[in-house]
Amino acid sequence: MSNKNPLTFQELLFTLQKFWSEHGCVLQQPYDLEVGAGTMSPDTFLRVLGPKPISIAYAQPSRRPADGRYGENPNRLFRHTQLQVILKPPPADVQSLYLESLVAIGIDLRQHDIKFEEDNWEWPVGGAWGVGWQVMLDGQEITQYTYFQQCGGMDLDPISGEITYGLERIAQFLQDKDSIYDIVWTRDAQGRELTYGDVRLHEEQQFSAYAFDYADTAKLWEHLNLYEAECKALLDRAKIVFGEGSKAEGSGARAQGSEGDAADALTVLRFPTMGAYELALKCSHTFNLLDARGAISVTERVGVMGRIRNLIVGVAKVYAEQGRLTARVSESAGEQASVVGA
Amino acid sequence: MIASAEAELLRRTLALLGKEALLPAGFDPLTDAKSYSTPRRLAVLVSDVLERQPDLSEEVVGPSAKIAFKDGAPAPAAEAFARKNGVDVSALRTITTPKGDYVAVTTTKVGRAASEVIASELPKEIAAIYWAKNMRWIAGSKQTFVRPVQWIVALLGEDVVPVSFGGRTAGRASFGHRVLSSGEAFEIETPASYVAQLEGEYVIADVEARRHKIRKALDRVCRTVPGARWREDEALVDKMTHLTEWPDVLLGSFDAAYLDLPEEVLVTVMRDHQNYFAVESAAGKLAPYFLAVTNIALDEENAGIVRQGNERVLRARFNDARFFYDFDQRTPLVERVKLLENVTFQKDLGSYAKKSERVRELCHRLAMTAGMIAPTYDVNAILDAASLAKTDLTTELVKEFTELQGIIGGLYAEKQGVSQVAAEAIYDQYLPASADDRIPRSAEGALLGLADRIDTIAGMFSLGMEPTGSKDPFALRRAANAVVRILAESGLPLTLSDVMGAASPQPEVEAKLKSFFAERVEFYLREAKGQAYDVVKAVMAPGYDEIADVVARAEAVSAARGSEDFLAVSAAFKRMKNILAQAGYQGPTPGTGFIHAFEDPAEAPLARKSLAAVKERHELSNWRSYGERLASVASIRPEVDAFFAQVMVMDPDIAVRTRRLNLLYMVLQNFSDIADFSEIVTAG
């Protein structure tokens, strides 16, 4: 490779995080639930909704049970790591900024072939789509760039730019490794190399076995149904809470500034939409496990995906509405404060 | 996508300049306009654009002279008219029209400056360009384009035209290649220097120049491997032309051990997944090399690095394919038949297992109808192929490379000891997938292809899911096109109604199928066979059940229509048909034969000639020798001409009239099995 001292896997992560931190991003920790991609973390899926700008970056371990290969395939993983960057709204020439990040991790652009190939992204279960590019580096897809257009079936305004780096692929590329498991993760105090395999192989072996051989499909179906039921119940409650909340405001209760009103605002603010989202994510992951286990027929598949779509899109709609209501309440609170101050 | 947008921008720009009278007399769009595009830019260059629109002088007619002038002095009407046109009353003239004398004035509309027109109108044209998928990016705005606009350059001569679009206003600053240029903006001096200046910044703006550079580089690099050549792939050359600004080509290699995998898999991985060109030996065998088109100039320093990266990626892909291939072999296709029960074909039509059973039954029925029996045909192979045809949908390799369905089934079948004929039929089952595709190699394969498609078409029609307008979600038209082509070109002795009938449709479905297939036959004759619209109508009139036959008739009619005699006879036939129609003629009734025509000197020659044609038809060794028969159609022209010159068909004497109508009817009938010649357009 062009670089004689390529970054280790963890240095790669540090460097990209530092790069985006220096470009004004909030650095967030990985989301602590099973997700199939960084997009599904609420730091992307929910934050792209509504008008509030945000720049945020986080590594996200992404679980795809069906992609597991018991650690025997050098290029496929049950769980890989994405570095997700959300820029809302995206800067004008985001591609140049992205190329700078490649330089930061030691890629000499003039020594490589980089192409931006048109690639439009779609996640029907999340009612989400966008347009963008896949970035090809010497024939390897290393990043996906998307201008988010819709999420939860709603037009986004402003839109968000999403950069998803495939960290294992980039590390393989930097270190010129044929197998993911040979990637140097780090060096210990004595300078000895610890590989990706040293750190993660046993996870791949055990989780592949779980997904393909051990997972109890009857129990998984039960889990799915339970998570779904609780999520639905919350969404139904949201309809009542937000329905009343908006009515109360429309009736002019705001002007009176009664105590009941404040409680309503607090109820809206504290309504656990994010809890509902976690339940929906649980459903999604359970579905993936069932799928890997071969427990979902093609006919059933469409139906179950429709159920999960209803949850996820439902959460997005509630979250957007909650954001609107909360913003109005704090706006009016601000007005009152200024009146008092005067 | 960029290619069509480039063409559209050029078309729209020229239309705008034309409409706005900004193009000089004698402007030739082929030589005086040019368009460019790369993945990052679209450009149009128009020469000799006028600096401003010519002034337009126009005569405006006002009120009648009588009202406008009283006793030679201007009345209020004249003053109002003058004011409206911005002139003094003294500028008014009196003109004489057929309706009397009127007041008129010549006004001059001053032409607008080109830059003003372009700045105000061009943004609308840019906004109207069609993109398959658009995006919004400006907060609070509905403005869409394919991607966010980064910069605009608009120059008229040396001057900037302030065109605004997508939140940007044009200047003269442009940018070069992302990596090879300095990355700094540079100024385009004049429109004429655009291409050369971009080239200085490592961007070849002209699409054809890039295409040429890629082809030459492919040739040059391939020559470094003795005896090798790259597999021609126009679509891939095109794709890479539109993915690069400064293309170069790299030769890479892979371990020859991978050549054990099916060539189809290797080529698909290289072409569809990696955009690589396959390399073959002089004998046409796949060689362990590939060619990659880069978007950067390769030199000694970077070529090795880029090659190494690409080779590693390909190795990983091939390893995956090998993993899937080996894994698939653990479950032979025969054992996968029952797995198809879990694969839905269509909700109401059941699983692929059900479909396979139906197709097998259809194959059996069609083979019997076609008289396909051993030892000439291998009917068992057809039935085996029908049972196994869809099993590859359950294989890992097809799940990974869906475009290889059928092909993988065929390859696995062969490897697993299924008969050669059956394996080939499975391999070919989706052919032809497009107009330039071949049809299945064997009669057995052709039969499987017919049965599979008619099952799908009839099944969907029975659910009311026929294509409407531009909507054809199940690609039934493509399937029907394939049915028509296979029937036309395979030589199988099957008619369209044999195939439709085998699926035993309900009567109302059958009627829909018939008109659906009529359209497909028409489409085939016109698009695949290049037959003119009127010829298609003419030859389809007698029937089109035997597709090969209707093709032969169309070709014969097209060949004959060059002759003047043939056209004259066609015109005469049209006349005959009109006469018969106007007379309300229903066909000869017993006892009114045309035998007496031989007694009438004016009718006899045509009657004799017509009879001779009937005799000739019977004597021809092959009554389908349409070319010869059409020559005889043309040869009756003198008799037809003489007949119409001398005879009034609608004679007052009913016996004479009937006899003459009978004669015309016979003449028409003798040739009506070839075409309805009255459909042939003869004028012009």
XYZ file of N, CA and C in Angstrom, chain B residues 448-628:
543
model
N -40.083 -24.963 -23.562
C -40.116 -24.594 -22.144
C -40.349 -23.087 -21.994
N -39.655 -22.320 -22.839
C -39.811 -20.871 -22.794
C -41.247 -20.445 -23.077
N -41.877 -21.107 -24.048
C -43.274 -20.790 -24.382
C -44.200 -21.130 -23.217
N -44.015 -22.341 -22.677
C -44.921 -22.823 -21.631
C -44.820 -21.935 -20.383
N -43.594 -21.602 -19.988
C -43.387 -20.779 -18.798
C -44.086 -19.428 -18.952
N -43.934 -18.844 -20.129
C -44.471 -17.493 -20.318
C -45.984 -17.481 -20.460
N -46.531 -18.460 -21.190
C -47.985 -18.433 -21.363
C -48.659 -18.728 -20.020
N -47.983 -19.498 -19.179
C -48.544 -19.740 -17.838
C -48.627 -18.421 -17.062
N -47.553 -17.657 -17.137
C -47.542 -16.368 -16.424
C -48.580 -15.420 -17.007
N -48.571 -15.301 -18.331
C -49.469 -14.329 -18.978
C -50.927 -14.695 -18.717
N -51.280 -15.965 -18.983
C -52.679 -16.376 -18.818
C -53.082 -16.255 -17.346
N -52.149 -16.607 -16.439
C -52.438 -16.519 -15.007
C -52.733 -15.086 -14.583
N -51.891 -14.165 -15.014
C -52.078 -12.760 -14.640
C -53.350 -12.199 -15.268
N -53.611 -12.555 -16.521
C -54.837 -12.072 -17.176
C -56.068 -12.595 -16.436
N -55.982 -13.848 -15.960
C -57.150 -14.410 -15.286
C -57.418 -13.673 -13.973
N -56.373 -13.005 -13.427
C -56.572 -12.218 -12.208
C -56.867 -10.754 -12.530
N -57.033 -10.483 -13.818
C -57.305 -9.094 -14.215
C -56.088 -8.203 -14.124
N -54.885 -8.807 -14.134
C -53.666 -8.004 -13.982
C -52.977 -7.786 -15.316
N -53.774 -7.480 -16.345
C -53.157 -7.263 -17.654
C -52.541 -5.870 -17.705
N -51.553 -5.689 -18.589
C -50.919 -4.370 -18.681
C -51.913 -3.326 -19.197
N -51.799 -2.116 -18.653
C -52.645 -1.033 -19.158
C -51.763 0.173 -19.388
N -51.903 0.771 -20.557
C -51.137 1.977 -20.881
C -49.650 1.748 -20.663
N -49.058 2.639 -19.870
C -47.612 2.497 -19.651
C -47.336 1.565 -18.477
N -48.381 1.052 -17.843
C -48.179 0.197 -16.676
C -48.139 -1.273 -17.061
N -47.017 -1.903 -16.772
C -46.864 -3.323 -17.058
C -45.944 -3.905 -15.991
N -46.430 -3.916 -14.732
C -45.532 -4.261 -13.621
C -44.970 -5.681 -13.703
N -45.663 -6.573 -14.369
C -45.153 -7.951 -14.421
C -44.432 -8.236 -15.742
N -44.169 -7.185 -16.503
C -43.451 -7.313 -17.773
C -44.115 -8.347 -18.676
N -45.449 -8.303 -18.731
C -46.159 -9.283 -19.554
C -45.970 -9.011 -21.042
N -45.800 -7.740 -21.401
C -45.571 -7.454 -22.829
C -44.257 -8.065 -23.281
N -43.252 -7.934 -22.421
C -41.955 -8.516 -22.790
C -42.085 -10.023 -22.916
N -42.832 -10.633 -22.006
C -43.030 -12.084 -22.071
C -43.751 -12.467 -23.359
N -44.772 -11.687 -23.721
C -45.525 -12.000 -24.938
C -44.675 -11.754 -26.184
N -43.836 -10.722 -26.146
C -42.915 -10.500 -27.268
C -42.026 -11.722 -27.470
N -41.593 -12.303 -26.365
C -40.728 -13.483 -26.457
C -41.510 -14.655 -27.044
N -42.774 -14.810 -26.648
C -43.598 -15.892 -27.198
C -43.686 -15.740 -28.719
N -43.989 -14.523 -29.161
C -44.139 -14.270 -30.597
C -42.831 -14.559 -31.328
N -41.728 -14.120 -30.738
C -40.442 -14.335 -31.419
C -40.073 -15.805 -31.486
N -40.302 -16.507 -30.381
C -39.961 -17.935 -30.394
C -40.806 -18.655 -31.439
N -42.104 -18.338 -31.490
C -42.966 -18.971 -32.494
C -42.486 -18.632 -33.899
N -42.073 -17.391 -34.111
C -41.661 -16.970 -35.446
C -40.345 -17.600 -35.861
N -39.447 -17.776 -34.895
C -38.069 -18.086 -35.284
C -37.586 -19.488 -34.909
N -38.352 -20.205 -34.065
C -37.853 -21.504 -33.612
C -38.152 -22.621 -34.600
N -39.129 -22.394 -35.482
C -39.522 -23.460 -36.399
C -40.435 -24.485 -35.757
N -40.834 -24.281 -34.491
C -41.778 -25.217 -33.868
C -43.119 -25.125 -34.598
N -43.726 -26.293 -34.928
C -45.004 -26.240 -35.643
C -46.167 -25.919 -34.699
N -46.137 -24.757 -34.127
C -47.194 -24.360 -33.198
C -47.745 -23.000 -33.621
N -49.056 -22.853 -33.441
C -49.663 -21.567 -33.747
C -49.883 -20.816 -32.438
N -50.189 -19.540 -32.601
C -50.479 -18.714 -31.448
C -51.667 -19.285 -30.667
N -52.696 -19.757 -31.395
C -53.857 -20.275 -30.653
C -53.526 -21.600 -29.974
N -52.592 -22.376 -30.539
C -52.142 -23.581 -29.819
C -51.608 -23.188 -28.447
N -50.756 -22.164 -28.454
C -50.089 -21.769 -27.214
C -51.089 -21.167 -26.232
N -51.936 -20.266 -26.738
C -52.932 -19.653 -25.840
C -53.898 -20.715 -25.332
N -54.325 -21.589 -26.237
C -55.309 -22.612 -25.881
C -54.780 -23.589 -24.847
N -53.464 -23.861 -24.889
C -52.889 -24.838 -23.960
C -53.092 -24.406 -22.519
N -53.142 -23.086 -22.307
C -53.325 -22.594 -20.937
C -54.794 -22.621 -20.521
N -55.658 -23.142 -21.399
C -57.108 -23.249 -21.147
C -57.709 -22.032 -20.467
N -57.633 -20.894 -21.115
C -58.201 -19.712 -20.475
C -59.729 -19.715 -20.538
N -60.355 -18.998 -19.621
C -61.803 -18.746 -19.678
C -62.086 -17.939 -20.941
N -63.315 -18.086 -21.497
C -63.608 -17.399 -22.760
C -63.314 -15.900 -22.732
N -63.696 -15.233 -21.631
C -63.489 -13.772 -21.637
C -62.004 -13.436 -21.522
N -61.246 -14.299 -20.843
C -59.801 -14.102 -20.760
C -59.177 -14.357 -22.130
N -59.698 -15.380 -22.803
C -59.149 -15.730 -24.117
C -59.311 -14.560 -25.089
N -60.471 -13.905 -25.035
C -60.698 -12.772 -25.930
C -59.676 -11.670 -25.655
N -59.404 -11.415 -24.370
C -58.415 -10.392 -24.006
C -57.021 -10.797 -24.472
N -56.713 -12.095 -24.282
C -55.400 -12.591 -24.695
C -55.212 -12.399 -26.191
N -56.293 -12.663 -26.952
C -56.191 -12.568 -28.408
C -55.831 -11.153 -28.836
N -56.518 -10.169 -28.284
C -56.201 -8.815 -28.747
C -54.846 -8.367 -28.207
N -54.479 -8.859 -27.020
C -53.160 -8.561 -26.460
C -52.062 -9.105 -27.388
N -52.227 -10.365 -27.813
C -51.207 -10.957 -28.688
C -51.220 -10.333 -30.084
N -52.410 -9.903 -30.562
C -52.453 -9.236 -31.870
C -51.533 -8.017 -31.850
N -51.585 -7.255 -30.732
C -50.711 -6.089 -30.608
C -49.242 -6.482 -30.620
N -48.960 -7.618 -29.959
C -47.560 -8.063 -29.884
C -47.047 -8.513 -31.246
N -47.930 -9.159 -32.033
C -47.525 -9.589 -33.374
C -47.258 -8.351 -34.233
N -48.161 -7.389 -34.124
C -47.973 -6.126 -34.848
C -46.638 -5.497 -34.469
N -46.370 -5.463 -33.164
C -45.139 -4.885 -32.640
C -43.922 -5.621 -33.220
N -44.022 -6.947 -33.239
C -42.914 -7.757 -33.756
C -42.655 -7.449 -35.226
N -43.753 -7.400 -36.009
C -43.588 -7.142 -37.443
C -42.980 -5.763 -37.677
N -43.441 -4.802 -36.906
C -42.948 -3.437 -37.111
C -41.549 -3.246 -36.556
N -41.347 -3.598 -35.283
C -40.076 -3.274 -34.620
C -38.963 -4.260 -34.950
N -39.270 -5.562 -34.902
C -38.198 -6.537 -35.141
C -37.987 -6.752 -36.626
N -39.075 -6.715 -37.379
C -38.949 -7.014 -38.806
C -38.957 -5.763 -39.658
N -39.122 -4.620 -39.062
C -39.040 -3.359 -39.789
C -40.106 -3.186 -40.858
N -41.265 -3.802 -40.674
C -42.317 -3.697 -41.680
C -43.123 -2.414 -41.497
N -43.532 -1.849 -42.642
C -44.300 -0.599 -42.587
C -45.684 -0.859 -42.000
N -46.227 0.194 -41.444
C -47.510 0.119 -40.758
C -48.610 -0.465 -41.646
N -48.690 0.019 -42.890
C -49.780 -0.439 -43.762
C -49.590 -1.905 -44.179
N -48.334 -2.299 -44.383
C -48.067 -3.698 -44.744
C -48.503 -4.609 -43.595
N -48.174 -4.191 -42.364
C -48.535 -4.991 -41.192
C -50.047 -5.163 -41.137
N -50.752 -4.062 -41.339
C -52.223 -4.142 -41.308
C -52.733 -5.062 -42.405
N -52.140 -4.916 -43.591
C -52.597 -5.699 -44.749
C -52.399 -7.192 -44.520
N -51.219 -7.574 -44.036
C -50.946 -9.018 -43.926
C -51.619 -9.629 -42.696
N -51.925 -8.798 -41.697
C -52.593 -9.370 -40.530
C -54.082 -9.595 -40.780
N -54.622 -8.915 -41.774
C -56.060 -9.031 -42.040
C -56.501 -10.478 -42.305
N -55.758 -11.242 -43.127
C -56.203 -12.625 -43.339
C -55.929 -13.529 -42.126
N -55.173 -13.078 -41.161
C -54.881 -13.898 -39.979
C -53.405 -13.849 -39.641
N -53.098 -14.198 -38.378
C -51.691 -14.147 -37.940
C -51.400 -15.262 -36.963
N -52.195 -16.294 -37.040
C -52.037 -17.375 -36.079
C -50.686 -18.062 -36.236
N -50.291 -18.216 -37.511
C -48.957 -18.774 -37.769
C -48.019 -17.601 -37.944
N -47.211 -17.374 -36.958
C -46.404 -16.151 -36.970
C -45.399 -16.167 -38.122
N -44.751 -17.328 -38.332
C -43.734 -17.383 -39.382
C -44.379 -17.073 -40.739
N -45.628 -17.519 -40.909
C -46.324 -17.297 -42.166
C -46.636 -15.811 -42.370
N -47.092 -15.159 -41.329
C -47.432 -13.749 -41.488
C -46.158 -12.945 -41.751
N -45.047 -13.400 -41.183
C -43.773 -12.733 -41.463
C -43.404 -12.893 -42.938
N -43.556 -14.133 -43.452
C -43.215 -14.399 -44.853
C -44.087 -13.544 -45.772
N -45.374 -13.438 -45.459
C -46.267 -12.629 -46.296
C -45.873 -11.159 -46.246
N -45.543 -10.682 -45.036
C -45.156 -9.275 -44.904
C -43.903 -8.987 -45.716
N -42.953 -9.907 -45.634
C -41.710 -9.677 -46.372
C -41.956 -9.685 -47.876
N -42.822 -10.611 -48.344
C -43.123 -10.678 -49.770
C -43.837 -9.404 -50.229
N -44.797 -8.946 -49.423
C -45.540 -7.740 -49.805
C -44.600 -6.535 -49.844
N -43.714 -6.455 -48.836
C -42.783 -5.329 -48.812
C -41.860 -5.352 -50.022
N -41.430 -6.574 -50.393
C -40.530 -6.677 -51.547
C -41.266 -6.262 -52.819
N -42.551 -6.623 -52.911
C -43.298 -6.354 -54.145
C -43.736 -4.894 -54.252
N -43.841 -4.224 -53.097
C -44.464 -2.909 -53.161
C -43.608 -1.892 -53.883
N -42.344 -2.258 -54.187
C -41.515 -1.360 -54.969
C -42.002 -1.266 -56.407
N -42.727 -2.289 -56.879
C -43.100 -2.292 -58.303
C -44.337 -1.428 -58.527
N -44.286 -0.694 -59.633
C -45.358 0.227 -59.954
C -46.644 -0.540 -60.222
N -46.503 -1.678 -60.894
C -47.685 -2.494 -61.204
C -48.377 -2.938 -59.917
N -47.556 -3.324 -58.937
C -48.139 -3.810 -57.695
C -48.939 -2.702 -57.005
N -48.344 -1.510 -57.002
C -49.045 -0.399 -56.357
C -50.337 -0.069 -57.090
N -50.261 -0.136 -58.424
C -51.459 0.153 -59.217
C -52.542 -0.878 -58.913
N -52.128 -2.145 -58.806
C -53.107 -3.195 -58.526
C -53.679 -3.016 -57.112
N -52.812 -2.628 -56.173
C -53.308 -2.385 -54.818
C -54.371 -1.298 -54.823
N -54.099 -0.231 -55.600
C -55.079 0.852 -55.699
C -56.372 0.323 -56.313
N -56.224 -0.529 -57.333
C -57.399 -1.102 -57.988
C -58.184 -1.979 -57.020
N -57.448 -2.744 -56.183
C -58.112 -3.612 -55.207
C -58.925 -2.768 -54.231
N -58.343 -1.627 -53.868
C -59.045 -0.741 -52.934
C -60.362 -0.293 -53.582
N -60.250 0.018 -54.880
C -61.429 0.458 -55.615
C -62.473 -0.665 -55.624
N -62.004 -1.889 -55.920
C -62.926 -3.037 -55.960
C -63.619 -3.214 -54.611
N -62.828 -3.111 -53.569
C -63.390 -3.316 -52.239
C -64.447 -2.244 -51.930
N -64.141 -1.029 -52.343
C -65.102 0.062 -52.133
C -66.391 -0.180 -52.892
N -66.228 -0.623 -54.155
C -67.422 -0.878 -54.982
C -68.282 -1.944 -54.309
N -67.622 -3.024 -53.870
C -68.364 -4.124 -53.235
C -69.049 -3.632 -51.960
N -68.340 -2.803 -51.219
C -68.910 -2.312 -49.963
C -70.102 -1.405 -50.232
N -69.930 -0.504 -51.219
C -71.026 0.418 -51.528
C -72.253 -0.310 -52.050
N -71.997 -1.414 -52.782
C -73.119 -2.180 -53.341
C -73.765 -3.061 -52.274
N -73.152 -3.061 -51.087
C -73.690 -3.914 -50.029
C -73.586 -5.386 -50.413
N -72.567 -5.693 -51.184
C -72.395 -7.049 -51.720
C -72.020 -8.024 -50.604
N -72.747 -9.156 -50.569
C -72.542 -10.110 -49.477
C -71.796 -11.369 -49.901
N -71.326 -11.436 -51.122
C -70.706 -12.663 -51.627
C -71.645 -13.320 -52.627
N -71.075 -14.159 -53.460
C -71.895 -14.744 -54.534
C -73.015 -15.630 -53.983
N -74.208 -15.480 -54.553
C -75.292 -16.389 -54.189
C -75.350 -17.467 -55.269
N -75.794 -18.665 -54.898
C -75.823 -19.759 -55.885
C -76.564 -19.334 -57.149
N -76.041 -19.760 -58.289
C -76.698 -19.469 -59.553
C -76.327 -18.120 -60.147
N -75.514 -17.369 -59.434
C -75.128 -16.070 -60.001
C -73.628 -16.044 -60.279
N -73.068 -17.190 -60.564
C -71.634 -17.304 -60.807
C -71.143 -16.334 -61.858
N -69.857 -16.288 -62.013
C -69.347 -15.283 -62.932
C -68.965 -15.912 -64.274
N -69.500 -17.155 -64.520
C -69.121 -17.868 -65.737
C -69.439 -17.061 -66.979
N -70.560 -16.323 -66.936
C -70.939 -15.550 -68.115
C -69.994 -14.401 -68.385
N -69.184 -14.097 -67.426
C -68.212 -13.032 -67.643
C -67.322 -13.337 -68.841
N -67.135 -14.654 -69.067
C -66.254 -15.027 -70.184
C -66.873 -14.645 -71.529
N -68.190 -14.425 -71.524
C -68.863 -14.091 -72.791
C -68.760 -12.602 -73.091
N -68.496 -11.818 -72.067
C -68.451 -10.365 -72.275
C -67.016 -9.978 -72.620
N -66.805 -9.385 -73.765
C -65.426 -9.079 -74.204
C -64.681 -8.163 -73.225
N -65.416 -7.331 -72.494
C -64.731 -6.422 -71.584
C -64.367 -7.113 -70.277
N -65.140 -8.130 -69.933
C -64.903 -8.797 -68.653
C -64.003 -10.019 -68.799
N -64.063 -10.648 -69.953
C -63.396 -11.933 -70.141
C -61.902 -11.935 -69.791
N -61.140 -10.917 -70.246
C -59.690 -10.990 -69.966
C -59.396 -11.057 -68.450
N -60.136 -10.237 -67.660
C -59.895 -10.231 -66.215
C -60.326 -11.562 -65.617
N -61.447 -12.091 -66.067
C -61.934 -13.372 -65.562
C -60.923 -14.475 -65.851
N -60.403 -14.475 -67.086
C -59.419 -15.513 -67.451
C -58.156 -15.400 -66.614
N -57.700 -14.185 -66.462
C -56.453 -13.960 -65.715
C -56.620 -14.420 -64.248
N -57.797 -14.114 -63.714
C -58.053 -14.468 -62.326
C -58.065 -15.980 -62.148
N -58.702 -16.652 -63.078
C -58.729 -18.124 -63.015
C -57.339 -18.700 -63.141
N -56.562 -18.091 -64.034
C -55.188 -18.579 -64.245
C -54.400 -18.475 -62.944
N -54.666 -17.400 -62.197
C -53.946 -17.217 -60.927
C -54.300 -18.318 -59.944
N -55.564 -18.713 -59.944
C -55.979 -19.802 -59.058
C -55.236 -21.076 -59.426
N -55.167 -21.336 -60.748
C -54.509 -22.550 -61.235
C -53.024 -22.524 -60.846
N -52.451 -21.369 -61.077
C -51.033 -21.196 -60.780
C -50.756 -21.508 -59.299
N -51.624 -21.033 -58.438
C -51.450 -21.237 -57.009
C -51.424 -22.718 -56.693
N -52.320 -23.463 -57.343
C -52.356 -24.904 -57.071
C -51.148 -25.613 -57.631
N -50.611 -25.063 -58.714
C -49.471 -25.739 -59.348
C -48.156 -25.453 -58.644
N -48.113 -24.350 -57.927
C -46.858 -24.027 -57.220
C -46.548 -25.141 -56.236
N -45.296 -25.600 -56.215
C -44.947 -26.702 -55.330
C -45.217 -26.298 -53.874
N -44.981 -25.047 -53.574
C -45.255 -24.583 -52.222
C -46.191 -23.393 -52.332
N -47.406 -23.577 -51.841
C -48.368 -22.480 -52.005
C -47.980 -21.249 -51.210
N -46.939 -21.406 -50.375
C -46.474 -20.233 -49.653
C -45.377 -19.472 -50.399
N -45.207 -19.803 -51.679
C -44.230 -19.043 -52.455
C -44.823 -17.675 -52.733
N -44.879 -16.878 -51.668
C -45.609 -15.613 -51.765
C -45.006 -14.669 -52.795
N -43.696 -14.726 -52.943
C -43.045 -13.831 -53.893
C -43.588 -14.060 -55.290
N -43.639 -15.341 -55.707
C -44.125 -15.657 -57.053
C -45.591 -15.280 -57.197
